[in-house]
Amino acid sequence: MSGVAKTKGPGDTVPAAGDLVVLNGVNKHFGALHVLQDIDLTIARGEVVVVIGPSGSGKSTLCRTINRLETIDSGSISIDGKPLPQEGKELARLRADVGMVFQSFNLFAHKTVLENVMLGQVKVRRTEKKVAEKKARALLDRVGVGSQSDKYPAQLSGGQQQRVAIARALAMDPKVILFDEPTSALDPEMINEVLEVMQQLARDGMTMVVVTHEMGFARSAANRVVFMADGRIVEEAQPEEFFSNPRSDRAKDFLSKILHH
Amino acid sequence: MFDFLDSGQYDLLDAFWVTVQLAVYSAIGSLIWGTALAGMRVGPVPIMRSFGTAYVNVVRNTPLTLVIIGCSLGLSQTLGFSMGADNFDDIGFRMAVLGLTAYTGTFVCEALRSGINTVPVGQAEAARALGLGFFQVLTLIVLPQAFRAVVAPLTNVLIALTKNTTVAAAIGVAEASLLMKEMIENEADAIFAVFSVFAFGFVVLTLPTGLLLGWVAKRVAVKR
C-alpha cells in the first residue's frame, strides 16, 4: 500500500465486528488500460464506505468486481471469509448475499414493481409467494413507493425506479449492498429522495459500498472515504478529515475542482 | 368456371386441414427447437455454441425440399426411423413436420437472437447480481423480453412456414398443394380458377395470423 495516506482518527466509530469484504492486491486490465492497480481494501461489517474520484479512475469497476460482474486478473477478493468462486452455482449463491444498485436502475422491464422485488426471493431464496409478496410490499412502503407496486418500471420516475431497485436489493437480506453511482442518472430534484433512503439504510447499520459524486452524502453518511485516481486508491480517510484536510495532491486538486463552484 | 368444386370429387377442406395441421405442429416444434438453439448460441458452453452456430448455418442454407426429402428417404426409408407411426401416410406427415421443424427452427433462432440483442445488458447483470443462474437469467429475464421484441419477425417466419408446408407434397403428404397438382391435371381448362382457389385458401390461413400477431406485438411490447 505504498503511497496511500491513511488516517484512522481516535473518533473512528467503525463497529469492529470483523471484516466483510476484503480485496487483496487486485489488478485488472481493459486491454492496455490498467484500470485497477494493486487495490487493497477492507470493509468491515456495518461500515459505509464511499468511493469517490474522477471519471475513469476505476471506481465503478472496483464496485463491480466485488460481486464478480467484472473478473479480475490477479489478487483476491473474499466476502465474509469466502473467496469469490468461478462463474456457476457457488457464485450465484454468493451474489444473492451481495446486493447491487446500478446507475441505470436495471429494473426488469417486463415485470411490475412488485414482481421485481419478489423475483429474487421466490426464484433464488425459494421463499413462498405469499411471504415474498408481504415482504416486498413492506419494503416498497419503506422506500416510499408502496402505492406504485402494480406499475411497470417505465411508468415510474427515475427516483422512484432507483428506490424500487434498492428495495429489490434489500429483499434478499444482503450482507452488503454495492451502489454503483446510484444518483448519477437522476434529475437533480430526484437525487435527494434516493439519498434519504440510503441515509436511512446507513443509520440502520447496513454495510454499504457507495460509488458516488454526492459529496454531501459522503460527508454525512460515510464512515470512510476512499479516493481513487488512475486505478489506484490514493487516499483513505474519515470524511471530515478527507474533505477539510486532504493529504495527497491528487485529492486536493480533485476537491478544489468540485467544491469551489 | 368453379363447377369443379361442386363435383364432390375433391375434398378441399380435408387437404387444407392437413396443411393447417402441418403448419401448427411445425410451428410449435420450431418455436421450441429455435428457442433451444438460441439458448445454445448465447450460452456459456463452447461446444453448445459451436453446435448451434454450425447447425443454423448448415440447415438454414439447405433448400427445404432437400431437408424434407432427406428426412423421408434418409431417416425413414433408409434408416427405418418412423417416429412411432405405422402407416405410410402418418410416417410421411411426421417426417414433414420433422423437416419443417428442423428447418424453420433456424429462422426462429436467428430472429430470437436479434431479440436478445435488444435487451439491455443491464437486465441480465441485475438478474445475475440477484443470484440467478444462467438458465434462470435466460428464461426469466432475457427470453421473455426478447420474444416480445420479435413477434413481428416471428410472424414472418410463421407465415413463410405455412406456405412452406406445400413442400411436403414432395414426399406425398396429402396437403393442399398435392390436391392442387391433381386438380391441375384433371381440370386443365380451369387452371386459373384452380390457382385462385388455392391462393385464396392460403391467404385465409396467413392473413388472420398476420393480423392477430400484429395486434399481439403491440400489446406485449416492453416499454423502456
Short mmCIF file of C-alpha atoms in Angstrom, two decimals:
data_model
loop_
_atom_site.label_atom_id
_atom_site.label_comp_id
_atom_site.label_asym_id
_atom_site.label_seq_id
_atom_site.Cartn_x
_atom_site.Cartn_y
_atom_site.Cartn_z
CA MET A 1 0.00 0.00 0.00
CA SER A 2 2.79 2.40 -0.76
CA GLY A 3 1.80 5.96 -1.39
CA VAL A 4 -1.54 5.69 0.34
CA ALA A 5 -2.20 8.23 3.04
CA LYS A 6 -4.30 6.52 5.69
CA THR A 7 -6.00 8.28 8.53
CA LYS A 8 -7.72 6.49 11.34
CA GLY A 9 -8.61 9.15 13.88
CA PRO A 10 -9.47 8.50 17.52
CA GLY A 11 -13.12 9.16 16.74
CA ASP A 12 -13.26 6.17 14.43
CA THR A 13 -16.60 4.56 15.17
CA VAL A 14 -16.47 1.62 12.79
CA PRO A 15 -18.03 -1.39 14.50
CA ALA A 16 -15.31 -3.98 14.88
CA ALA A 17 -17.45 -6.99 14.07
CA GLY A 18 -14.97 -8.46 11.61
CA ASP A 19 -14.12 -7.81 8.01
CA LEU A 20 -16.88 -8.48 5.50
CA VAL A 21 -15.29 -7.61 2.17
CA VAL A 22 -11.54 -7.96 1.67
CA LEU A 23 -9.75 -7.05 -1.56
CA ASN A 24 -6.12 -8.02 -1.71
CA GLY A 25 -3.70 -6.90 -4.42
CA VAL A 26 -6.45 -6.72 -7.05
CA ASN A 27 -5.35 -5.95 -10.61
CA LYS A 28 -7.46 -5.62 -13.72
CA HIS A 29 -6.80 -4.56 -17.30
CA PHE A 30 -9.18 -3.47 -20.03
CA GLY A 31 -6.91 -4.21 -22.96
CA ALA A 32 -3.91 -1.97 -22.49
CA LEU A 33 -5.59 0.10 -19.78
CA HIS A 34 -4.54 -0.92 -16.27
CA VAL A 35 -7.85 0.01 -14.70
CA LEU A 36 -7.28 -1.41 -11.21
CA GLN A 37 -3.75 -1.35 -9.82
CA ASP A 38 -2.87 -3.28 -6.65
CA ILE A 39 -6.10 -2.47 -4.86
CA ASP A 40 -6.16 -3.36 -1.17
CA LEU A 41 -9.39 -2.54 0.57
CA THR A 42 -11.10 -3.93 3.63
CA ILE A 43 -14.68 -3.20 4.51
CA ALA A 44 -15.92 -4.04 7.98
CA ARG A 45 -19.39 -5.25 8.85
CA GLY A 46 -21.74 -2.29 9.22
CA GLU A 47 -19.33 0.12 7.61
CA VAL A 48 -20.34 2.64 4.99
CA VAL A 49 -17.52 3.24 2.54
CA VAL A 50 -17.87 5.92 -0.08
CA VAL A 51 -15.62 5.68 -3.13
CA ILE A 52 -15.00 8.94 -4.95
CA GLY A 53 -12.66 10.05 -7.66
CA PRO A 54 -12.51 11.49 -11.14
CA SER A 55 -14.17 9.74 -14.10
CA GLY A 56 -12.20 6.81 -15.40
CA SER A 57 -10.41 6.29 -12.11
CA GLY A 58 -11.74 2.75 -11.83
CA LYS A 59 -14.24 3.22 -9.03
CA SER A 60 -17.21 1.66 -10.84
CA THR A 61 -15.03 -1.22 -11.97
CA LEU A 62 -13.89 -1.72 -8.37
CA CYS A 63 -17.51 -1.84 -7.26
CA ARG A 64 -18.42 -4.37 -9.96
CA THR A 65 -15.51 -6.69 -9.17
CA ILE A 66 -16.88 -7.23 -5.66
CA ASN A 67 -19.74 -9.39 -6.97
CA ARG A 68 -17.71 -10.51 -9.96
CA LEU A 69 -19.71 -8.72 -12.64
CA GLU A 70 -16.16 -7.84 -13.68
CA THR A 71 -13.50 -10.52 -13.40
CA ILE A 72 -10.06 -9.65 -12.07
CA ASP A 73 -6.65 -10.54 -13.48
CA SER A 74 -4.82 -11.09 -10.21
CA GLY A 75 -5.24 -10.70 -6.49
CA SER A 76 -8.08 -11.97 -4.37
CA ILE A 77 -11.50 -10.85 -3.21
CA SER A 78 -13.33 -12.51 -0.38
CA ILE A 79 -16.73 -11.87 1.11
CA ASP A 80 -17.46 -12.94 4.67
CA GLY A 81 -14.30 -15.04 4.65
CA LYS A 82 -15.13 -16.89 1.42
CA PRO A 83 -13.13 -16.15 -1.74
CA LEU A 84 -15.19 -15.33 -4.84
CA PRO A 85 -15.72 -18.59 -6.77
CA GLN A 86 -15.77 -19.11 -10.53
CA GLU A 87 -18.93 -18.48 -12.51
CA GLY A 88 -21.52 -21.09 -11.53
CA LYS A 89 -23.88 -22.12 -8.72
CA GLU A 90 -21.43 -21.17 -5.96
CA LEU A 91 -21.04 -17.69 -7.35
CA ALA A 92 -24.80 -17.26 -7.77
CA ARG A 93 -25.29 -18.17 -4.11
CA LEU A 94 -22.68 -15.64 -3.08
CA ARG A 95 -24.17 -12.93 -5.28
CA ALA A 96 -27.52 -13.44 -3.57
CA ASP A 97 -25.85 -12.15 -0.39
CA VAL A 98 -24.41 -9.09 -2.13
CA GLY A 99 -26.99 -6.52 -3.18
CA MET A 100 -26.31 -4.25 -6.11
CA VAL A 101 -27.85 -0.97 -7.17
CA PHE A 102 -26.96 0.28 -10.64
CA GLN A 103 -26.63 3.72 -12.15
CA SER A 104 -29.30 2.89 -14.75
CA PHE A 105 -31.61 1.12 -12.22
CA ASN A 106 -31.93 -2.01 -14.39
CA LEU A 107 -35.36 -2.92 -13.11
CA PHE A 108 -36.80 -5.85 -15.06
CA ALA A 109 -38.77 -4.00 -17.72
CA HIS A 110 -41.35 -6.74 -18.34
CA LYS A 111 -42.28 -7.19 -14.69
CA THR A 112 -44.25 -4.98 -12.34
CA VAL A 113 -42.59 -3.19 -9.47
CA LEU A 114 -43.94 -5.78 -7.04
CA GLU A 115 -42.72 -8.68 -9.21
CA ASN A 116 -39.30 -7.05 -9.42
CA VAL A 117 -38.98 -7.13 -5.65
CA MET A 118 -40.43 -10.65 -5.35
CA LEU A 119 -38.40 -12.33 -8.08
CA GLY A 120 -35.16 -12.89 -6.18
CA GLN A 121 -36.95 -14.08 -3.07
CA VAL A 122 -39.06 -16.61 -4.96
CA LYS A 123 -36.53 -17.84 -7.54
CA VAL A 124 -33.30 -17.68 -5.56
CA ARG A 125 -34.31 -17.90 -1.90
CA ARG A 126 -37.27 -20.20 -2.68
CA THR A 127 -39.49 -18.16 -0.39
CA GLU A 128 -43.22 -18.88 -0.59
CA LYS A 129 -45.03 -16.42 -2.86
CA LYS A 130 -47.32 -15.04 -0.17
CA VAL A 131 -44.45 -14.43 2.23
CA ALA A 132 -42.37 -12.85 -0.54
CA GLU A 133 -45.22 -10.55 -1.54
CA LYS A 134 -45.76 -9.40 2.03
CA LYS A 135 -42.09 -8.63 2.40
CA ALA A 136 -41.95 -6.90 -0.97
CA ARG A 137 -44.88 -4.65 -0.07
CA ALA A 138 -43.31 -3.79 3.27
CA LEU A 139 -40.01 -2.89 1.59
CA LEU A 140 -41.75 -0.81 -1.08
CA ASP A 141 -43.54 1.09 1.68
CA ARG A 142 -40.25 1.58 3.45
CA VAL A 143 -38.67 3.23 0.40
CA GLY A 144 -41.85 5.24 -0.22
CA VAL A 145 -43.17 3.67 -3.43
CA GLY A 146 -45.78 1.33 -1.93
CA SER A 147 -48.55 2.91 -3.98
CA GLN A 148 -46.75 2.13 -7.27
CA SER A 149 -46.43 -1.61 -6.79
CA ASP A 150 -48.62 -2.66 -9.73
CA LYS A 151 -47.00 -0.34 -12.26
CA TYR A 152 -44.24 -1.21 -14.70
CA PRO A 153 -40.80 0.38 -14.25
CA ALA A 154 -41.17 2.61 -17.33
CA GLN A 155 -44.20 4.27 -15.71
CA LEU A 156 -42.13 5.48 -12.75
CA SER A 157 -39.80 8.45 -12.38
CA GLY A 158 -36.08 7.82 -12.14
CA GLY A 159 -36.05 8.45 -8.42
CA GLN A 160 -38.90 6.03 -7.87
CA GLN A 161 -37.22 3.40 -10.04
CA GLN A 162 -34.00 3.67 -8.09
CA ARG A 163 -35.85 3.30 -4.81
CA VAL A 164 -37.53 0.18 -6.17
CA ALA A 165 -34.08 -1.09 -7.13
CA ILE A 166 -32.94 -0.55 -3.55
CA ALA A 167 -36.00 -2.45 -2.30
CA ARG A 168 -35.19 -5.26 -4.74
CA ALA A 169 -31.67 -5.48 -3.31
CA LEU A 170 -32.93 -5.36 0.28
CA ALA A 171 -35.42 -8.17 -0.36
CA MET A 172 -32.52 -10.63 -0.49
CA ASP A 173 -31.37 -9.67 3.04
CA PRO A 174 -27.90 -8.97 1.70
CA LYS A 175 -24.81 -8.79 3.87
CA VAL A 176 -23.57 -5.81 1.90
CA ILE A 177 -25.06 -3.57 -0.79
CA LEU A 178 -22.97 -2.12 -3.61
CA PHE A 179 -24.16 1.19 -5.03
CA ASP A 180 -22.66 1.98 -8.44
CA GLU A 181 -23.29 5.72 -8.93
CA PRO A 182 -26.93 5.39 -7.82
CA THR A 183 -27.84 9.04 -8.39
CA SER A 184 -25.80 9.86 -11.49
CA ALA A 185 -28.66 9.17 -13.92
CA LEU A 186 -31.24 11.11 -11.94
CA ASP A 187 -32.72 14.55 -12.44
CA PRO A 188 -31.49 16.88 -9.69
CA GLU A 189 -34.82 17.07 -7.90
CA MET A 190 -34.92 13.29 -7.53
CA ILE A 191 -31.47 12.80 -6.08
CA ASN A 192 -32.49 13.61 -2.54
CA GLU A 193 -35.30 11.08 -2.31
CA VAL A 194 -32.82 8.35 -3.17
CA LEU A 195 -30.10 9.68 -0.88
CA GLU A 196 -32.56 9.82 2.00
CA VAL A 197 -33.34 6.14 1.60
CA MET A 198 -29.60 5.42 1.55
CA GLN A 199 -29.01 7.56 4.64
CA GLN A 200 -31.68 5.59 6.45
CA LEU A 201 -30.03 2.32 5.42
CA ALA A 202 -26.68 3.57 6.67
CA ARG A 203 -28.24 4.52 10.01
CA ASP A 204 -29.80 1.06 10.25
CA GLY A 205 -26.33 -0.46 10.11
CA MET A 206 -26.29 -1.86 6.56
CA THR A 207 -22.82 -2.46 5.16
CA MET A 208 -22.55 -0.29 2.07
CA VAL A 209 -20.02 0.43 -0.65
CA VAL A 210 -21.12 3.57 -2.46
CA VAL A 211 -19.51 4.90 -5.61
CA THR A 212 -20.83 8.42 -5.94
CA HIS A 213 -20.25 12.04 -6.77
CA GLU A 214 -22.51 13.19 -3.96
CA MET A 215 -20.06 14.80 -1.54
CA GLY A 216 -22.88 15.73 0.83
CA PHE A 217 -23.77 12.07 1.22
CA ALA A 218 -20.12 11.17 1.74
CA ARG A 219 -19.82 13.76 4.47
CA SER A 220 -22.97 12.82 6.33
CA ALA A 221 -23.27 9.06 5.94
CA ALA A 222 -19.83 7.61 5.30
CA ASN A 223 -17.60 6.04 7.89
CA ARG A 224 -14.74 6.24 5.46
CA VAL A 225 -13.98 7.91 2.17
CA VAL A 226 -11.81 6.11 -0.37
CA PHE A 227 -10.35 8.39 -3.01
CA MET A 228 -9.33 6.73 -6.28
CA ALA A 229 -7.41 8.12 -9.21
CA ASP A 230 -5.87 6.38 -12.22
CA GLY A 231 -6.76 2.90 -10.99
CA ARG A 232 -5.22 3.32 -7.56
CA ILE A 233 -6.53 4.05 -4.10
CA VAL A 234 -4.74 7.31 -3.41
CA GLU A 235 -6.19 8.17 -0.07
CA GLU A 236 -8.45 6.69 2.59
CA ALA A 237 -9.76 8.80 5.44
CA GLN A 238 -12.74 9.72 7.55
CA PRO A 239 -14.96 12.14 5.66
CA GLU A 240 -14.30 15.20 7.83
CA GLU A 241 -10.58 14.60 7.69
CA PHE A 242 -10.62 14.00 3.94
CA PHE A 243 -12.70 17.00 2.96
CA SER A 244 -11.05 19.50 5.30
CA ASN A 245 -7.51 18.23 5.11
CA PRO A 246 -6.74 16.00 2.11
CA ARG A 247 -3.20 14.59 2.20
CA SER A 248 -2.44 13.90 -1.44
CA ASP A 249 -2.07 16.50 -4.17
CA ARG A 250 -4.37 14.45 -6.42
CA ALA A 251 -7.19 14.65 -3.86
CA LYS A 252 -6.56 18.37 -3.23
CA ASP A 253 -6.76 19.01 -6.93
CA PHE A 254 -9.96 16.94 -7.27
CA LEU A 255 -11.65 18.62 -4.32
CA SER A 256 -10.71 22.09 -5.47
CA LYS A 257 -12.40 21.38 -8.77
CA ILE A 258 -15.65 20.07 -7.38
CA LEU A 259 -16.12 22.08 -4.19
CA HIS A 260 -15.33 25.61 -5.27
CA HIS A 261 -18.24 26.29 -7.58
CA MET B 1 -65.92 -21.78 -64.01
CA PHE B 2 -65.71 -23.05 -60.43
CA ASP B 3 -68.06 -26.03 -61.03
CA PHE B 4 -65.25 -28.50 -60.32
CA LEU B 5 -65.69 -27.53 -56.69
CA ASP B 6 -69.26 -28.91 -56.70
CA SER B 7 -68.36 -32.22 -58.32
CA GLY B 8 -67.64 -33.79 -54.94
CA GLN B 9 -64.53 -35.30 -56.48
CA TYR B 10 -62.10 -33.16 -54.50
CA ASP B 11 -62.04 -32.71 -50.73
CA LEU B 12 -60.57 -29.23 -50.43
CA LEU B 13 -61.32 -28.87 -46.74
CA ASP B 14 -59.60 -32.14 -45.94
CA ALA B 15 -56.49 -31.12 -47.84
CA PHE B 16 -56.33 -27.70 -46.20
CA TRP B 17 -56.92 -29.32 -42.82
CA VAL B 18 -53.73 -31.35 -43.36
CA THR B 19 -51.96 -28.09 -44.28
CA VAL B 20 -53.20 -26.48 -41.07
CA GLN B 21 -52.04 -29.45 -39.02
CA LEU B 22 -48.61 -29.43 -40.68
CA ALA B 23 -48.29 -25.69 -40.00
CA VAL B 24 -49.45 -25.85 -36.38
CA TYR B 25 -47.32 -28.84 -35.34
CA SER B 26 -44.27 -27.46 -37.15
CA ALA B 27 -44.82 -24.00 -35.63
CA ILE B 28 -44.89 -25.43 -32.12
CA GLY B 29 -41.89 -27.64 -32.87
CA SER B 30 -39.82 -24.89 -34.46
CA LEU B 31 -40.58 -22.37 -31.71
CA ILE B 32 -39.31 -24.86 -29.13
CA TRP B 33 -36.33 -26.00 -31.19
CA GLY B 34 -35.47 -22.44 -32.24
CA THR B 35 -35.54 -21.28 -28.62
CA ALA B 36 -33.27 -24.14 -27.61
CA LEU B 37 -30.87 -23.27 -30.46
CA ALA B 38 -30.84 -19.60 -29.42
CA GLY B 39 -30.12 -20.67 -25.84
CA MET B 40 -27.16 -22.70 -27.09
CA ARG B 41 -25.84 -19.86 -29.24
CA VAL B 42 -25.81 -17.34 -26.38
CA GLY B 43 -24.83 -19.81 -23.67
CA PRO B 44 -21.50 -20.11 -21.86
CA VAL B 45 -20.66 -23.67 -23.02
CA PRO B 46 -18.32 -23.50 -26.04
CA ILE B 47 -19.34 -26.88 -27.52
CA MET B 48 -23.04 -25.93 -27.44
CA ARG B 49 -22.24 -22.58 -29.03
CA SER B 50 -20.31 -24.23 -31.86
CA PHE B 51 -23.05 -26.81 -32.39
CA GLY B 52 -25.71 -24.09 -32.52
CA THR B 53 -23.73 -21.99 -34.96
CA ALA B 54 -22.86 -24.93 -37.22
CA TYR B 55 -26.40 -26.32 -37.21
CA VAL B 56 -28.02 -22.98 -38.01
CA ASN B 57 -25.63 -22.22 -40.82
CA VAL B 58 -25.89 -25.64 -42.43
CA VAL B 59 -29.65 -26.15 -42.18
CA ARG B 60 -30.65 -22.57 -42.90
CA ASN B 61 -28.71 -22.65 -46.14
CA THR B 62 -30.04 -26.03 -47.29
CA PRO B 63 -33.13 -25.97 -49.55
CA LEU B 64 -36.22 -27.09 -47.65
CA THR B 65 -37.06 -29.65 -50.31
CA LEU B 66 -33.72 -31.29 -49.63
CA VAL B 67 -34.30 -31.30 -45.88
CA ILE B 68 -37.73 -32.88 -46.18
CA ILE B 69 -36.76 -35.44 -48.82
CA GLY B 70 -33.69 -36.15 -46.68
CA CYS B 71 -35.95 -36.88 -43.71
CA SER B 72 -38.19 -39.14 -45.78
CA LEU B 73 -35.67 -41.04 -47.89
CA GLY B 74 -32.77 -40.90 -45.44
CA LEU B 75 -34.22 -41.17 -41.97
CA SER B 76 -37.40 -43.04 -42.69
CA GLN B 77 -36.81 -45.28 -45.70
CA THR B 78 -33.09 -45.96 -45.33
CA LEU B 79 -32.62 -45.91 -41.57
CA GLY B 80 -36.12 -47.19 -40.78
CA PHE B 81 -36.87 -44.30 -38.42
CA SER B 82 -40.67 -44.00 -38.27
CA MET B 83 -41.33 -41.69 -35.28
CA GLY B 84 -43.82 -44.18 -33.87
CA ALA B 85 -46.12 -44.22 -36.90
CA ASP B 86 -47.10 -47.48 -38.62
CA ASN B 87 -48.57 -46.48 -41.97
CA PHE B 88 -47.20 -44.63 -44.96
CA ASP B 89 -49.41 -41.54 -44.54
CA ASP B 90 -48.56 -40.99 -40.89
CA ILE B 91 -44.85 -41.55 -41.44
CA GLY B 92 -44.87 -39.04 -44.29
CA PHE B 93 -46.74 -36.48 -42.19
CA ARG B 94 -44.40 -36.84 -39.24
CA MET B 95 -41.31 -36.68 -41.41
CA ALA B 96 -42.64 -33.48 -42.98
CA VAL B 97 -43.20 -31.97 -39.52
CA LEU B 98 -39.70 -33.04 -38.51
CA GLY B 99 -38.15 -31.49 -41.62
CA LEU B 100 -40.14 -28.27 -41.32
CA THR B 101 -39.24 -28.00 -37.64
CA ALA B 102 -35.55 -28.63 -38.25
CA TYR B 103 -35.53 -26.01 -40.99
CA THR B 104 -37.80 -23.31 -39.52
CA GLY B 105 -36.14 -23.64 -36.10
CA THR B 106 -33.02 -21.98 -37.54
CA PHE B 107 -35.02 -18.90 -38.57
CA VAL B 108 -36.75 -18.76 -35.19
CA CYS B 109 -33.33 -18.99 -33.53
CA GLU B 110 -31.91 -16.11 -35.52
CA ALA B 111 -35.00 -13.91 -35.02
CA LEU B 112 -34.81 -14.60 -31.31
CA ARG B 113 -31.11 -13.87 -31.18
CA SER B 114 -31.71 -10.45 -32.68
CA GLY B 115 -34.38 -10.02 -30.00
CA ILE B 116 -31.88 -10.91 -27.31
CA ASN B 117 -29.69 -8.10 -28.61
CA THR B 118 -32.48 -5.62 -27.92
CA VAL B 119 -32.46 -6.50 -24.21
CA PRO B 120 -30.07 -4.13 -22.43
CA VAL B 121 -27.05 -5.81 -20.82
CA GLY B 122 -28.06 -4.28 -17.50
CA GLN B 123 -31.14 -6.53 -17.35
CA ALA B 124 -29.01 -9.67 -17.29
CA GLU B 125 -26.50 -8.05 -14.95
CA ALA B 126 -29.20 -7.14 -12.47
CA ALA B 127 -30.54 -10.68 -12.65
CA ARG B 128 -27.10 -12.19 -12.10
CA ALA B 129 -26.50 -9.79 -9.22
CA LEU B 130 -29.63 -11.18 -7.54
CA GLY B 131 -28.10 -14.64 -7.64
CA LEU B 132 -29.98 -16.13 -10.59
CA GLY B 133 -28.10 -18.77 -12.60
CA PHE B 134 -27.54 -18.65 -16.37
CA PHE B 135 -30.64 -20.71 -17.19
CA GLN B 136 -32.85 -18.60 -14.91
CA VAL B 137 -31.49 -15.35 -16.29
CA LEU B 138 -32.22 -16.62 -19.79
CA THR B 139 -35.71 -18.00 -19.16
CA LEU B 140 -37.00 -15.45 -16.62
CA ILE B 141 -35.47 -12.19 -17.79
CA VAL B 142 -33.84 -12.25 -21.24
CA LEU B 143 -36.04 -14.54 -23.36
CA PRO B 144 -39.40 -13.11 -22.20
CA GLN B 145 -38.20 -9.66 -23.26
CA ALA B 146 -36.57 -10.96 -26.44
CA PHE B 147 -39.78 -12.73 -27.52
CA ARG B 148 -41.81 -9.56 -27.06
CA ALA B 149 -39.38 -7.69 -29.28
CA VAL B 150 -39.53 -10.21 -32.14
CA VAL B 151 -43.23 -11.00 -32.50
CA ALA B 152 -43.27 -9.18 -35.86
CA PRO B 153 -40.27 -11.01 -37.41
CA LEU B 154 -41.55 -14.29 -35.95
CA THR B 155 -44.86 -13.62 -37.71
CA ASN B 156 -42.93 -13.52 -40.98
CA VAL B 157 -41.30 -16.82 -40.13
CA LEU B 158 -44.65 -18.43 -39.30
CA ILE B 159 -46.28 -17.16 -42.48
CA ALA B 160 -43.36 -18.48 -44.51
CA LEU B 161 -43.70 -21.77 -42.64
CA THR B 162 -47.40 -22.03 -43.50
CA LYS B 163 -46.61 -21.65 -47.19
CA ASN B 164 -43.56 -23.91 -46.94
CA THR B 165 -45.85 -26.78 -45.91
CA THR B 166 -46.54 -27.17 -49.66
CA VAL B 167 -43.07 -28.72 -49.96
CA ALA B 168 -44.41 -31.73 -48.04
CA ALA B 169 -46.16 -32.69 -51.31
CA ALA B 170 -42.69 -33.78 -52.45
CA ILE B 171 -42.89 -36.77 -50.10
CA GLY B 172 -46.54 -37.43 -50.80
CA VAL B 173 -48.22 -35.82 -47.82
CA ALA B 174 -51.84 -35.16 -48.81
CA GLU B 175 -51.89 -31.44 -48.06
CA ALA B 176 -53.34 -28.65 -50.20
CA SER B 177 -50.70 -28.42 -52.91
CA LEU B 178 -50.81 -32.16 -53.62
CA LEU B 179 -54.52 -31.84 -54.26
CA MET B 180 -53.81 -28.81 -56.44
CA LYS B 181 -51.45 -30.88 -58.57
CA GLU B 182 -54.16 -33.46 -59.05
CA MET B 183 -56.71 -30.79 -59.95
CA ILE B 184 -54.39 -29.13 -62.42
CA GLU B 185 -54.14 -32.41 -64.26
CA ASN B 186 -57.88 -33.10 -64.22
CA GLU B 187 -59.19 -29.56 -64.73
CA ALA B 188 -56.72 -28.18 -67.25
CA ASP B 189 -59.38 -25.93 -68.74
CA ALA B 190 -59.93 -24.13 -65.43
CA ILE B 191 -56.34 -23.70 -64.44
CA PHE B 192 -56.62 -20.08 -63.26
CA ALA B 193 -59.66 -20.97 -61.21
CA VAL B 194 -57.69 -23.78 -59.54
CA PHE B 195 -54.79 -21.47 -58.79
CA SER B 196 -57.01 -18.79 -57.33
CA VAL B 197 -58.85 -21.27 -55.11
CA PHE B 198 -55.57 -22.39 -53.55
CA ALA B 199 -54.09 -18.93 -53.37
CA PHE B 200 -57.25 -17.81 -51.60
CA GLY B 201 -57.01 -20.77 -49.24
CA PHE B 202 -53.52 -19.78 -48.14
CA VAL B 203 -54.47 -16.12 -47.74
CA VAL B 204 -57.32 -17.25 -45.48
CA LEU B 205 -54.77 -19.06 -43.34
CA THR B 206 -51.99 -16.48 -43.25
CA LEU B 207 -53.77 -13.13 -43.27
CA PRO B 208 -55.51 -13.62 -39.90
CA THR B 209 -52.24 -14.96 -38.47
CA GLY B 210 -50.51 -11.73 -39.51
CA LEU B 211 -53.29 -9.51 -38.18
CA LEU B 212 -53.57 -11.35 -34.89
CA LEU B 213 -49.84 -11.41 -34.23
CA GLY B 214 -49.51 -7.76 -35.25
CA TRP B 215 -52.02 -6.95 -32.54
CA VAL B 216 -50.16 -9.20 -30.08
CA ALA B 217 -46.86 -7.48 -30.90
CA LYS B 218 -48.30 -4.11 -29.89
CA ARG B 219 -49.87 -5.49 -26.72
CA VAL B 220 -46.80 -7.23 -25.34
CA ALA B 221 -44.15 -4.66 -26.34
CA VAL B 222 -41.84 -3.84 -23.43
CA LYS B 223 -41.81 -0.17 -22.52
CA ARG B 224 -38.40 1.16 -21.56
#
